[in-house]
Every structure is written in C-alpha cells, then in structure tokens.
mmCIF file with all atom_site columns, C-alpha atoms in Angstrom:
data_model
loop_
_atom_site.group_PDB
_atom_site.id
_atom_site.type_symbol
_atom_site.label_atom_id
_atom_site.label_alt_id
_atom_site.label_comp_id
_atom_site.label_asym_id
_atom_site.label_entity_id
_atom_site.label_seq_id
_atom_site.pdbx_PDB_ins_code
_atom_site.Cartn_x
_atom_site.Cartn_y
_atom_site.Cartn_z
_atom_site.occupancy
_atom_site.B_iso_or_equiv
_atom_site.pdbx_formal_charge
_atom_site.auth_seq_id
_atom_site.auth_comp_id
_atom_site.auth_asym_id
_atom_site.auth_atom_id
_atom_site.pdbx_PDB_model_num
ATOM 1   C CA . GLY A 1 1   ? 113.018 113.420 90.746  1.00 67.00 ? 173 GLY A CA 1
ATOM 2   C CA . GLN A 1 2   ? 109.902 112.306 91.203  1.00 76.00 ? 174 GLN A CA 1
ATOM 3   C CA . ASN A 1 3   ? 106.769 112.927 89.505  1.00 87.00 ? 175 ASN A CA 1
ATOM 4   C CA . ILE A 1 4   ? 102.939 111.811 88.538  1.00 92.00 ? 176 ILE A CA 1
ATOM 5   C CA . ASP A 1 5   ? 101.272 112.830 85.507  1.00 93.00 ? 177 ASP A CA 1
ATOM 6   C CA . GLN A 1 6   ? 97.579  112.952 84.866  1.00 95.00 ? 178 GLN A CA 1
ATOM 7   C CA . PRO A 1 7   ? 95.098  114.489 83.112  1.00 95.00 ? 179 PRO A CA 1
ATOM 8   C CA . THR A 1 8   ? 93.583  117.559 84.893  1.00 92.00 ? 180 THR A CA 1
ATOM 9   C CA . GLU A 1 9   ? 90.025  116.999 83.622  1.00 95.00 ? 181 GLU A CA 1
ATOM 10  C CA . MET A 1 10  ? 88.387  114.689 81.926  1.00 97.00 ? 182 MET A CA 1
ATOM 11  C CA . THR A 1 11  ? 84.079  114.474 80.002  1.00 97.00 ? 183 THR A CA 1
ATOM 12  C CA . ALA A 1 12  ? 82.167  111.702 79.194  1.00 97.00 ? 184 ALA A CA 1
ATOM 13  C CA . THR A 1 13  ? 78.591  110.672 79.098  1.00 97.00 ? 185 THR A CA 1
ATOM 14  C CA . GLU A 1 14  ? 76.546  108.537 81.101  1.00 97.00 ? 186 GLU A CA 1
ATOM 15  C CA . GLY A 1 15  ? 76.711  104.515 79.612  1.00 97.00 ? 187 GLY A CA 1
ATOM 16  C CA . ALA A 1 16  ? 80.376  104.863 77.799  1.00 97.00 ? 188 ALA A CA 1
ATOM 17  C CA . ILE A 1 17  ? 83.556  103.982 79.073  1.00 97.00 ? 189 ILE A CA 1
ATOM 18  C CA . VAL A 1 18  ? 86.221  106.065 79.759  1.00 98.00 ? 190 VAL A CA 1
ATOM 19  C CA . GLN A 1 19  ? 90.087  105.639 80.361  1.00 98.00 ? 191 GLN A CA 1
ATOM 20  C CA . ILE A 1 20  ? 91.783  107.964 82.543  1.00 98.00 ? 192 ILE A CA 1
ATOM 21  C CA . ASN A 1 21  ? 95.630  107.561 82.309  1.00 98.00 ? 193 ASN A CA 1
ATOM 22  C CA . CYS A 1 22  ? 98.334  108.521 84.850  1.00 97.00 ? 194 CYS A CA 1
ATOM 23  C CA . THR A 1 23  ? 102.440 108.993 84.111  1.00 97.00 ? 195 THR A CA 1
ATOM 24  C CA . TYR A 1 24  ? 105.227 108.390 86.975  1.00 95.00 ? 196 TYR A CA 1
ATOM 25  C CA . GLN A 1 25  ? 108.956 108.743 87.470  1.00 91.00 ? 197 GLN A CA 1
ATOM 26  C CA . THR A 1 26  ? 109.751 107.993 91.101  1.00 84.00 ? 198 THR A CA 1
ATOM 27  C CA . SER A 1 27  ? 112.708 106.432 92.821  1.00 82.00 ? 199 SER A CA 1
ATOM 28  C CA . GLY A 1 28  ? 112.059 103.353 93.021  1.00 85.00 ? 200 GLY A CA 1
ATOM 29  C CA . PHE A 1 29  ? 108.402 101.018 93.041  1.00 87.00 ? 201 PHE A CA 1
ATOM 30  C CA . ASN A 1 30  ? 106.305 99.435  95.012  1.00 82.00 ? 202 ASN A CA 1
ATOM 31  C CA . GLY A 1 31  ? 103.078 99.724  93.423  1.00 87.00 ? 203 GLY A CA 1
ATOM 32  C CA . LEU A 1 32  ? 100.283 102.264 91.421  1.00 91.00 ? 204 LEU A CA 1
ATOM 33  C CA . PHE A 1 33  ? 96.974  103.095 93.123  1.00 89.00 ? 205 PHE A CA 1
ATOM 34  C CA . TRP A 1 34  ? 94.213  104.715 92.049  1.00 91.00 ? 206 TRP A CA 1
ATOM 35  C CA . TYR A 1 35  ? 91.513  106.271 94.202  1.00 87.00 ? 207 TYR A CA 1
ATOM 36  C CA . GLN A 1 36  ? 88.175  108.011 93.965  1.00 89.00 ? 208 GLN A CA 1
ATOM 37  C CA . GLN A 1 37  ? 88.113  111.140 95.295  1.00 84.00 ? 209 GLN A CA 1
ATOM 38  C CA . HIS A 1 38  ? 83.810  112.927 95.762  1.00 83.00 ? 210 HIS A CA 1
ATOM 39  C CA . ALA A 1 39  ? 84.113  116.289 97.352  1.00 75.00 ? 211 ALA A CA 1
ATOM 40  C CA . GLY A 1 40  ? 84.706  117.413 100.711 1.00 63.00 ? 212 GLY A CA 1
ATOM 41  C CA . GLU A 1 41  ? 85.283  113.490 101.240 1.00 67.00 ? 213 GLU A CA 1
ATOM 42  C CA . ALA A 1 42  ? 87.521  110.623 102.130 1.00 61.00 ? 214 ALA A CA 1
ATOM 43  C CA . PRO A 1 43  ? 89.853  108.588 98.976  1.00 70.00 ? 215 PRO A CA 1
ATOM 44  C CA . THR A 1 44  ? 88.016  105.491 98.081  1.00 75.00 ? 216 THR A CA 1
ATOM 45  C CA . PHE A 1 45  ? 90.642  102.987 97.470  1.00 76.00 ? 217 PHE A CA 1
ATOM 46  C CA . LEU A 1 46  ? 89.901  101.339 94.008  1.00 87.00 ? 218 LEU A CA 1
ATOM 47  C CA . SER A 1 47  ? 92.817  99.485  92.866  1.00 86.00 ? 219 SER A CA 1
ATOM 48  C CA . TYR A 1 48  ? 96.705  98.742  93.377  1.00 84.00 ? 220 TYR A CA 1
ATOM 49  C CA . ASN A 1 49  ? 99.019  96.633  90.825  1.00 88.00 ? 221 ASN A CA 1
ATOM 50  C CA . VAL A 1 50  ? 102.536 95.891  91.151  1.00 85.00 ? 222 VAL A CA 1
ATOM 51  C CA . LEU A 1 51  ? 102.694 93.188  88.345  1.00 88.00 ? 223 LEU A CA 1
ATOM 52  C CA . ASP A 1 52  ? 102.333 94.652  84.356  1.00 94.00 ? 224 ASP A CA 1
ATOM 53  C CA . GLY A 1 53  ? 98.489  93.522  82.842  1.00 95.00 ? 225 GLY A CA 1
ATOM 54  C CA . LEU A 1 54  ? 95.119  94.653  83.617  1.00 95.00 ? 226 LEU A CA 1
ATOM 55  C CA . GLU A 1 55  ? 93.077  93.152  86.501  1.00 90.00 ? 227 GLU A CA 1
ATOM 56  C CA . GLU A 1 56  ? 89.343  94.032  86.366  1.00 91.00 ? 228 GLU A CA 1
ATOM 57  C CA . LYS A 1 57  ? 87.456  94.788  89.053  1.00 86.00 ? 229 LYS A CA 1
ATOM 58  C CA . GLY A 1 58  ? 83.388  95.184  88.143  1.00 92.00 ? 230 GLY A CA 1
ATOM 59  C CA . ARG A 1 59  ? 83.323  98.649  86.323  1.00 96.00 ? 231 ARG A CA 1
ATOM 60  C CA . PHE A 1 60  ? 86.312  99.091  86.932  1.00 96.00 ? 232 PHE A CA 1
ATOM 61  C CA . SER A 1 61  ? 90.058  98.095  85.297  1.00 96.00 ? 233 SER A CA 1
ATOM 62  C CA . SER A 1 62  ? 93.516  99.371  85.853  1.00 96.00 ? 234 SER A CA 1
ATOM 63  C CA . PHE A 1 63  ? 96.064  98.726  84.123  1.00 97.00 ? 235 PHE A CA 1
ATOM 64  C CA . LEU A 1 64  ? 100.037 99.071  84.483  1.00 96.00 ? 236 LEU A CA 1
ATOM 65  C CA . SER A 1 65  ? 103.106 98.895  82.585  1.00 97.00 ? 237 SER A CA 1
ATOM 66  C CA . ARG A 1 66  ? 106.593 99.122  84.977  1.00 94.00 ? 238 ARG A CA 1
ATOM 67  C CA . SER A 1 67  ? 108.678 99.112  82.011  1.00 94.00 ? 239 SER A CA 1
ATOM 68  C CA . LYS A 1 68  ? 107.016 102.703 80.701  1.00 95.00 ? 240 LYS A CA 1
ATOM 69  C CA . GLY A 1 69  ? 106.402 103.986 83.884  1.00 95.00 ? 241 GLY A CA 1
ATOM 70  C CA . TYR A 1 70  ? 102.624 104.056 82.643  1.00 96.00 ? 242 TYR A CA 1
ATOM 71  C CA . SER A 1 71  ? 99.084  103.506 84.341  1.00 97.00 ? 243 SER A CA 1
ATOM 72  C CA . TYR A 1 72  ? 95.552  103.610 83.456  1.00 98.00 ? 244 TYR A CA 1
ATOM 73  C CA . LEU A 1 73  ? 91.672  103.509 85.172  1.00 98.00 ? 245 LEU A CA 1
ATOM 74  C CA . LEU A 1 74  ? 89.125  101.978 82.536  1.00 98.00 ? 246 LEU A CA 1
ATOM 75  C CA . LEU A 1 75  ? 85.443  102.774 83.730  1.00 98.00 ? 247 LEU A CA 1
ATOM 76  C CA . LYS A 1 76  ? 83.066  101.196 82.066  1.00 97.00 ? 248 LYS A CA 1
ATOM 77  C CA . GLU A 1 77  ? 79.199  101.646 82.291  1.00 97.00 ? 249 GLU A CA 1
ATOM 78  C CA . LEU A 1 78  ? 79.783  105.000 83.441  1.00 97.00 ? 250 LEU A CA 1
ATOM 79  C CA . GLN A 1 79  ? 76.963  106.778 86.098  1.00 97.00 ? 251 GLN A CA 1
ATOM 80  C CA . MET A 1 80  ? 76.164  109.986 87.193  1.00 96.00 ? 252 MET A CA 1
ATOM 81  C CA . LYS A 1 81  ? 77.415  108.659 91.002  1.00 95.00 ? 253 LYS A CA 1
ATOM 82  C CA . ASP A 1 82  ? 80.838  108.247 89.003  1.00 97.00 ? 254 ASP A CA 1
ATOM 83  C CA . SER A 1 83  ? 81.456  111.698 88.683  1.00 96.00 ? 255 SER A CA 1
ATOM 84  C CA . ALA A 1 84  ? 83.899  112.680 91.081  1.00 95.00 ? 256 ALA A CA 1
ATOM 85  C CA . SER A 1 85  ? 88.221  113.234 91.053  1.00 92.00 ? 257 SER A CA 1
ATOM 86  C CA . TYR A 1 86  ? 90.878  109.869 90.681  1.00 94.00 ? 258 TYR A CA 1
ATOM 87  C CA . LEU A 1 87  ? 94.065  109.885 91.648  1.00 91.00 ? 259 LEU A CA 1
ATOM 88  C CA . CYS A 1 88  ? 97.344  108.559 90.800  1.00 92.00 ? 260 CYS A CA 1
ATOM 89  C CA . ALA A 1 89  ? 99.607  106.969 93.249  1.00 89.00 ? 261 ALA A CA 1
ATOM 90  C CA . SER A 1 90  ? 102.811 105.195 92.855  1.00 89.00 ? 262 SER A CA 1
ATOM 91  C CA . LEU A 1 91  ? 104.464 103.962 96.154  1.00 81.00 ? 263 LEU A CA 1
ATOM 92  C CA . ASP A 1 92  ? 108.457 104.424 96.166  1.00 80.00 ? 264 ASP A CA 1
ATOM 93  C CA . SER A 1 93  ? 110.550 102.498 97.630  1.00 79.00 ? 265 SER A CA 1
ATOM 94  C CA . ASN A 1 94  ? 110.244 103.890 101.240 1.00 72.00 ? 266 ASN A CA 1
ATOM 95  C CA . TYR A 1 95  ? 107.184 103.319 100.728 1.00 70.00 ? 267 TYR A CA 1
ATOM 96  C CA . GLN A 1 96  ? 106.036 106.304 100.688 1.00 70.00 ? 268 GLN A CA 1
ATOM 97  C CA . LEU A 1 97  ? 103.113 107.600 98.492  1.00 72.00 ? 269 LEU A CA 1
ATOM 98  C CA . ILE A 1 98  ? 103.494 109.981 95.840  1.00 81.00 ? 270 ILE A CA 1
ATOM 99  C CA . TRP A 1 99  ? 100.234 111.756 94.258  1.00 79.00 ? 271 TRP A CA 1
ATOM 100 C CA . GLY A 1 100 ? 98.882  112.671 91.397  1.00 86.00 ? 272 GLY A CA 1
ATOM 101 C CA . ALA A 1 101 ? 97.017  116.104 91.434  1.00 84.00 ? 273 ALA A CA 1
ATOM 102 C CA . GLY A 1 102 ? 93.494  113.945 90.980  1.00 89.00 ? 274 GLY A CA 1
ATOM 103 C CA . THR A 1 103 ? 91.800  114.111 87.345  1.00 94.00 ? 275 THR A CA 1
ATOM 104 C CA . LYS A 1 104 ? 88.735  115.434 87.923  1.00 93.00 ? 276 LYS A CA 1
ATOM 105 C CA . LEU A 1 105 ? 85.967  113.077 86.138  1.00 97.00 ? 277 LEU A CA 1
ATOM 106 C CA . ILE A 1 106 ? 82.226  114.885 84.750  1.00 97.00 ? 278 ILE A CA 1
ATOM 107 C CA . ILE A 1 107 ? 80.048  112.271 83.694  1.00 97.00 ? 279 ILE A CA 1
ATOM 108 C CA . LYS A 1 108 ? 76.960  114.282 82.041  1.00 96.00 ? 280 LYS A CA 1
ATOM 109 C CA . PRO A 1 109 ? 73.738  112.442 81.252  1.00 94.00 ? 281 PRO A CA 1
ATOM 110 C CA . GLY B 2 1   ? 94.414  87.197  95.605  1.00 53.00 ? 107 GLY B CA 1
ATOM 111 C CA . ALA B 2 2   ? 95.685  87.856  98.983  1.00 56.00 ? 108 ALA B CA 1
ATOM 112 C CA . VAL B 2 3   ? 93.157  90.566  100.936 1.00 79.00 ? 109 VAL B CA 1
ATOM 113 C CA . VAL B 2 4   ? 94.135  92.928  103.789 1.00 86.00 ? 110 VAL B CA 1
ATOM 114 C CA . SER B 2 5   ? 91.321  93.525  106.274 1.00 89.00 ? 111 SER B CA 1
ATOM 115 C CA . GLN B 2 6   ? 90.890  96.426  108.066 1.00 91.00 ? 112 GLN B CA 1
ATOM 116 C CA . HIS B 2 7   ? 88.538  97.948  110.899 1.00 93.00 ? 113 HIS B CA 1
ATOM 117 C CA . PRO B 2 8   ? 85.750  99.609  111.140 1.00 93.00 ? 114 PRO B CA 1
ATOM 118 C CA . SER B 2 9   ? 85.895  101.559 107.413 1.00 87.00 ? 115 SER B CA 1
ATOM 119 C CA . ARG B 2 10  ? 84.572  104.463 109.962 1.00 90.00 ? 116 ARG B CA 1
ATOM 120 C CA . VAL B 2 11  ? 84.625  104.983 113.218 1.00 94.00 ? 117 VAL B CA 1
ATOM 121 C CA . ILE B 2 12  ? 82.883  108.668 115.147 1.00 95.00 ? 118 ILE B CA 1
ATOM 122 C CA . CYS B 2 13  ? 84.077  108.622 118.840 1.00 95.00 ? 119 CYS B CA 1
ATOM 123 C CA . LYS B 2 14  ? 84.217  111.499 121.874 1.00 96.00 ? 120 LYS B CA 1
ATOM 124 C CA . SER B 2 15  ? 87.491  113.392 121.955 1.00 96.00 ? 121 SER B CA 1
ATOM 125 C CA . GLY B 2 16  ? 89.739  112.540 124.499 1.00 96.00 ? 122 GLY B CA 1
ATOM 126 C CA . THR B 2 17  ? 88.481  108.641 124.342 1.00 96.00 ? 123 THR B CA 1
ATOM 127 C CA . SER B 2 18  ? 91.195  106.036 122.569 1.00 97.00 ? 124 SER B CA 1
ATOM 128 C CA . VAL B 2 19  ? 89.813  103.972 118.726 1.00 97.00 ? 125 VAL B CA 1
ATOM 129 C CA . LYS B 2 20  ? 91.570  100.560 118.179 1.00 97.00 ? 126 LYS B CA 1
ATOM 130 C CA . ILE B 2 21  ? 91.779  100.282 114.042 1.00 97.00 ? 127 ILE B CA 1
ATOM 131 C CA . GLU B 2 22  ? 92.463  96.883  112.939 1.00 96.00 ? 128 GLU B CA 1
ATOM 132 C CA . CYS B 2 23  ? 94.311  95.760  110.091 1.00 94.00 ? 129 CYS B CA 1
ATOM 133 C CA . ARG B 2 24  ? 94.383  91.893  109.742 1.00 93.00 ? 130 ARG B CA 1
ATOM 134 C CA . SER B 2 25  ? 95.512  89.787  106.142 1.00 91.00 ? 131 SER B CA 1
ATOM 135 C CA . LEU B 2 26  ? 93.078  87.538  105.958 1.00 88.00 ? 132 LEU B CA 1
ATOM 136 C CA . ASP B 2 27  ? 95.493  84.286  103.277 1.00 83.00 ? 133 ASP B CA 1
ATOM 137 C CA . PHE B 2 28  ? 98.747  85.306  104.512 1.00 84.00 ? 134 PHE B CA 1
ATOM 138 C CA . GLN B 2 29  ? 101.240 86.697  106.648 1.00 87.00 ? 135 GLN B CA 1
ATOM 139 C CA . ALA B 2 30  ? 102.156 89.565  106.880 1.00 85.00 ? 136 ALA B CA 1
ATOM 140 C CA . THR B 2 31  ? 105.798 90.023  108.597 1.00 82.00 ? 137 THR B CA 1
ATOM 141 C CA . THR B 2 32  ? 105.548 93.622  107.734 1.00 85.00 ? 138 THR B CA 1
ATOM 142 C CA . MET B 2 33  ? 102.530 95.874  108.485 1.00 90.00 ? 139 MET B CA 1
ATOM 143 C CA . PHE B 2 34  ? 102.605 99.379  107.259 1.00 89.00 ? 140 PHE B CA 1
ATOM 144 C CA . TRP B 2 35  ? 100.715 102.336 108.816 1.00 92.00 ? 141 TRP B CA 1
ATOM 145 C CA . TYR B 2 36  ? 99.277  105.929 107.215 1.00 88.00 ? 142 TYR B CA 1
ATOM 146 C CA . ARG B 2 37  ? 97.471  108.848 107.290 1.00 89.00 ? 143 ARG B CA 1
ATOM 147 C CA . GLN B 2 38  ? 95.349  110.806 104.884 1.00 79.00 ? 144 GLN B CA 1
ATOM 148 C CA . PHE B 2 39  ? 94.430  114.858 105.973 1.00 64.00 ? 145 PHE B CA 1
ATOM 149 C CA . PRO B 2 40  ? 91.724  116.112 103.263 1.00 60.00 ? 146 PRO B CA 1
ATOM 150 C CA . LYS B 2 41  ? 93.486  117.536 99.973  1.00 56.00 ? 147 LYS B CA 1
ATOM 151 C CA . GLN B 2 42  ? 96.400  116.059 101.520 1.00 58.00 ? 148 GLN B CA 1
ATOM 152 C CA . SER B 2 43  ? 99.090  112.923 100.552 1.00 59.00 ? 149 SER B CA 1
ATOM 153 C CA . LEU B 2 44  ? 99.019  109.343 102.506 1.00 67.00 ? 150 LEU B CA 1
ATOM 154 C CA . MET B 2 45  ? 101.686 110.213 104.280 1.00 78.00 ? 151 MET B CA 1
ATOM 155 C CA . LEU B 2 46  ? 103.431 106.869 106.177 1.00 82.00 ? 152 LEU B CA 1
ATOM 156 C CA . MET B 2 47  ? 103.206 107.000 110.088 1.00 91.00 ? 153 MET B CA 1
ATOM 157 C CA . ALA B 2 48  ? 105.083 103.788 111.424 1.00 92.00 ? 154 ALA B CA 1
ATOM 158 C CA . THR B 2 49  ? 106.524 100.258 110.062 1.00 89.00 ? 155 THR B CA 1
ATOM 159 C CA . SER B 2 50  ? 105.952 97.458  112.593 1.00 88.00 ? 156 SER B CA 1
ATOM 160 C CA . ASN B 2 51  ? 107.467 94.111  112.532 1.00 84.00 ? 157 ASN B CA 1
ATOM 161 C CA . GLU B 2 52  ? 105.966 91.318  114.184 1.00 81.00 ? 158 GLU B CA 1
ATOM 162 C CA . GLY B 2 53  ? 106.853 91.121  117.436 1.00 80.00 ? 159 GLY B CA 1
ATOM 163 C CA . SER B 2 54  ? 109.223 93.821  117.385 1.00 82.00 ? 160 SER B CA 1
ATOM 164 C CA . LYS B 2 55  ? 108.208 97.552  118.072 1.00 86.00 ? 161 LYS B CA 1
ATOM 165 C CA . ALA B 2 56  ? 106.980 99.849  115.751 1.00 90.00 ? 162 ALA B CA 1
ATOM 166 C CA . THR B 2 57  ? 109.270 102.582 113.561 1.00 90.00 ? 163 THR B CA 1
ATOM 167 C CA . TYR B 2 58  ? 107.675 105.597 113.461 1.00 92.00 ? 164 TYR B CA 1
ATOM 168 C CA . GLU B 2 59  ? 108.331 108.251 111.272 1.00 87.00 ? 165 GLU B CA 1
ATOM 169 C CA . GLN B 2 60  ? 109.868 111.744 111.959 1.00 86.00 ? 166 GLN B CA 1
ATOM 170 C CA . GLY B 2 61  ? 106.885 113.966 113.723 1.00 90.00 ? 167 GLY B CA 1
ATOM 171 C CA . VAL B 2 62  ? 104.493 111.146 114.637 1.00 93.00 ? 168 VAL B CA 1
ATOM 172 C CA . GLU B 2 63  ? 104.083 110.606 117.852 1.00 93.00 ? 169 GLU B CA 1
ATOM 173 C CA . LYS B 2 64  ? 105.054 107.196 120.014 1.00 93.00 ? 170 LYS B CA 1
ATOM 174 C CA . ASP B 2 65  ? 102.903 107.449 122.614 1.00 94.00 ? 171 ASP B CA 1
ATOM 175 C CA . LYS B 2 66  ? 99.959  108.949 120.529 1.00 96.00 ? 172 LYS B CA 1
ATOM 176 C CA . PHE B 2 67  ? 99.767  105.836 118.078 1.00 96.00 ? 173 PHE B CA 1
ATOM 177 C CA . LEU B 2 68  ? 100.263 103.112 120.118 1.00 95.00 ? 174 LEU B CA 1
ATOM 178 C CA . ILE B 2 69  ? 100.628 100.058 117.327 1.00 94.00 ? 175 ILE B CA 1
ATOM 179 C CA . ASN B 2 70  ? 100.942 96.800  118.019 1.00 90.00 ? 176 ASN B CA 1
ATOM 180 C CA . HIS B 2 71  ? 101.645 93.618  115.916 1.00 88.00 ? 177 HIS B CA 1
ATOM 181 C CA . ALA B 2 72  ? 101.355 90.802  118.287 1.00 81.00 ? 178 ALA B CA 1
ATOM 182 C CA . SER B 2 73  ? 101.112 88.491  115.654 1.00 88.00 ? 179 SER B CA 1
ATOM 183 C CA . LEU B 2 74  ? 101.810 87.852  111.543 1.00 88.00 ? 180 LEU B CA 1
ATOM 184 C CA . THR B 2 75  ? 98.094  88.477  110.614 1.00 91.00 ? 181 THR B CA 1
ATOM 185 C CA . LEU B 2 76  ? 96.867  91.170  113.014 1.00 93.00 ? 182 LEU B CA 1
ATOM 186 C CA . SER B 2 77  ? 98.314  94.439  114.072 1.00 93.00 ? 183 SER B CA 1
ATOM 187 C CA . THR B 2 78  ? 96.797  97.650  115.640 1.00 95.00 ? 184 THR B CA 1
ATOM 188 C CA . LEU B 2 79  ? 96.613  101.544 115.647 1.00 96.00 ? 185 LEU B CA 1
ATOM 189 C CA . THR B 2 80  ? 95.447  102.861 118.756 1.00 97.00 ? 186 THR B CA 1
ATOM 190 C CA . VAL B 2 81  ? 94.507  106.943 118.705 1.00 97.00 ? 187 VAL B CA 1
ATOM 191 C CA . THR B 2 82  ? 94.874  107.727 122.307 1.00 96.00 ? 188 THR B CA 1
ATOM 192 C CA . SER B 2 83  ? 92.891  110.141 123.863 1.00 96.00 ? 189 SER B CA 1
ATOM 193 C CA . ALA B 2 84  ? 92.265  111.129 120.601 1.00 96.00 ? 190 ALA B CA 1
ATOM 194 C CA . HIS B 2 85  ? 91.050  115.197 119.705 1.00 95.00 ? 191 HIS B CA 1
ATOM 195 C CA . PRO B 2 86  ? 89.261  116.329 116.720 1.00 95.00 ? 192 PRO B CA 1
ATOM 196 C CA . GLU B 2 87  ? 92.924  117.633 114.254 1.00 93.00 ? 193 GLU B CA 1
ATOM 197 C CA . ASP B 2 88  ? 93.098  113.762 114.933 1.00 94.00 ? 194 ASP B CA 1
ATOM 198 C CA . SER B 2 89  ? 90.557  113.111 112.295 1.00 92.00 ? 195 SER B CA 1
ATOM 199 C CA . SER B 2 90  ? 91.789  111.687 109.283 1.00 89.00 ? 196 SER B CA 1
ATOM 200 C CA . PHE B 2 91  ? 91.729  108.234 106.769 1.00 85.00 ? 197 PHE B CA 1
ATOM 201 C CA . TYR B 2 92  ? 94.537  105.734 108.192 1.00 91.00 ? 198 TYR B CA 1
ATOM 202 C CA . ILE B 2 93  ? 94.636  103.509 105.999 1.00 88.00 ? 199 ILE B CA 1
ATOM 203 C CA . CYS B 2 94  ? 97.264  100.431 106.948 1.00 90.00 ? 200 CYS B CA 1
ATOM 204 C CA . SER B 2 95  ? 99.042  98.220  104.446 1.00 86.00 ? 201 SER B CA 1
ATOM 205 C CA . ALA B 2 96  ? 101.112 94.304  104.679 1.00 85.00 ? 202 ALA B CA 1
ATOM 206 C CA . ARG B 2 97  ? 103.364 93.023  103.135 1.00 78.00 ? 203 ARG B CA 1
ATOM 207 C CA . GLY B 2 98  ? 104.596 88.501  103.404 1.00 68.00 ? 204 GLY B CA 1
ATOM 208 C CA . GLY B 2 99  ? 107.291 86.525  102.165 1.00 60.00 ? 205 GLY B CA 1
ATOM 209 C CA . GLY B 2 100 ? 110.482 89.060  102.851 1.00 51.00 ? 206 GLY B CA 1
ATOM 210 C CA . ASP B 2 101 ? 111.348 92.068  101.855 1.00 51.00 ? 207 ASP B CA 1
ATOM 211 C CA . ALA B 2 102 ? 110.643 91.411  98.181  1.00 51.00 ? 208 ALA B CA 1
ATOM 212 C CA . GLY B 2 103 ? 107.066 90.129  99.173  1.00 58.00 ? 209 GLY B CA 1
ATOM 213 C CA . GLU B 2 104 ? 104.261 91.702  97.545  1.00 64.00 ? 210 GLU B CA 1
ATOM 214 C CA . LEU B 2 105 ? 102.206 94.963  99.380  1.00 68.00 ? 211 LEU B CA 1
ATOM 215 C CA . PHE B 2 106 ? 98.708  94.887  99.829  1.00 76.00 ? 212 PHE B CA 1
ATOM 216 C CA . PHE B 2 107 ? 96.826  97.554  101.417 1.00 77.00 ? 213 PHE B CA 1
ATOM 217 C CA . GLY B 2 108 ? 93.726  97.873  103.070 1.00 82.00 ? 214 GLY B CA 1
ATOM 218 C CA . GLU B 2 109 ? 90.622  99.287  102.466 1.00 78.00 ? 215 GLU B CA 1
ATOM 219 C CA . GLY B 2 110 ? 91.343  102.636 105.034 1.00 84.00 ? 216 GLY B CA 1
ATOM 220 C CA . SER B 2 111 ? 89.433  103.492 107.996 1.00 89.00 ? 217 SER B CA 1
ATOM 221 C CA . ARG B 2 112 ? 87.520  106.899 108.654 1.00 88.00 ? 218 ARG B CA 1
ATOM 222 C CA . LEU B 2 113 ? 88.065  108.624 112.346 1.00 92.00 ? 219 LEU B CA 1
ATOM 223 C CA . THR B 2 114 ? 86.511  111.722 112.896 1.00 93.00 ? 220 THR B CA 1
ATOM 224 C CA . VAL B 2 115 ? 86.854  113.735 116.766 1.00 95.00 ? 221 VAL B CA 1
ATOM 225 C CA . LEU B 2 116 ? 84.414  115.548 117.838 1.00 95.00 ? 222 LEU B CA 1
#
C-alpha cells in the first residue's frame, strides 16, 4: 500500500532549529514535496526533491534519501510566523500526490 | 535550476466569468505539463496531463469544457476556468517536465482562485 508517515505535532523555541521527518512508501516515485500551511489558508510550496541530498533555500532545507524512503525538512532560526502545519507529499508513478497527515509545528517564545 | 512560473498567484473573480492561469517553463522546454487542484484540507488531485501540440488528457470526473487546457508551445500551458462558480474556488498548481519520460518534474508556485 501507499503510506506517508510524519509526526503529528512538534514544539520548538523561537530562534532554534527543528527537523521534521517524513518516511514514505508509494507505488513508484517521482519526487517528494514539502508544503507549509497556516490554518485556513492554502498550502504554500516549500520544496521539491527528486535526487538524493540536501537542498537549501534560505532558512529552510530539505533532504531526501530515495534508498531509505526518507526525507526531512529543516527549519533554522525559527520565527513565530513559522508556526504552521508542514505537509510531506510523495509523487507516485501516476503523478498523483500522496499526502502525509501533516506535522503541526508550535513555536514558543 | 529549472523554474516553472505560474501566474497569477492569486485571483479573485465574479461568478460567471472566466479566468486564465498561465504556467511557463522559464529555462527548459516542457514536453509535458500537469495541472493539479486542491480543495481545503484535501490532497492535490491531478486534473489533466497536456502534451505540447495535442489535446489534454483529463482525469475522470474533470469537466473538459469547464477546465480548458491549452499547451500551444513547449514553454507555456494555460488553464482556463470557464463560467467560474464559487465551488471552483481552489488552489491550482501546474508542473512541467522536459527531456521525455525520464525528465525531471518541476512545479509552479500555485494559483489561489477565489470566485465570489
């Protein structure tokens, strides 16, 4: 079957670093996405990885290991506005996005 | 790296009007483009696949006459939502692939459509 696993909730301190992990099992693989979603809003695209390794975009970095079916999103210098849900999604062989349930990130001062 | 530009990022329109969303591959030729749609708190669903110079292939349940897709060139695909209604309000995202079936896939930033 197809499955995406990520933690339900995480808490971190403003200014710190947090890593959100995601493991996936899908029928075929065409890439791994991370989205940020604030309550009541549309998701915002953060990253797309299809090759192994780390991709850095400012305070956010995303890592992929295809052999392990594993990805993580790394957020540095956390700000209060980073409080949101972070969604991991795998693109399968039919180009359908298989979504995780999302990780609610709570930032404390 | 390759960039897919999607425009507009946000659009608000009145019920009954048509809205066009553009998806451009900026530094590569996209032989295939995909259009997705997301409803609040739900997954992104594939709407259609378009190949340059041919008619789009629509997924089951997607109205061809309502969601017009044109892929007239190797760098541009457009999605036109015709006679939009409030239930068409959604997040639409495109992706583009170059280099044949093994080509890497790149996604646009998405377009938020609100129909009043």
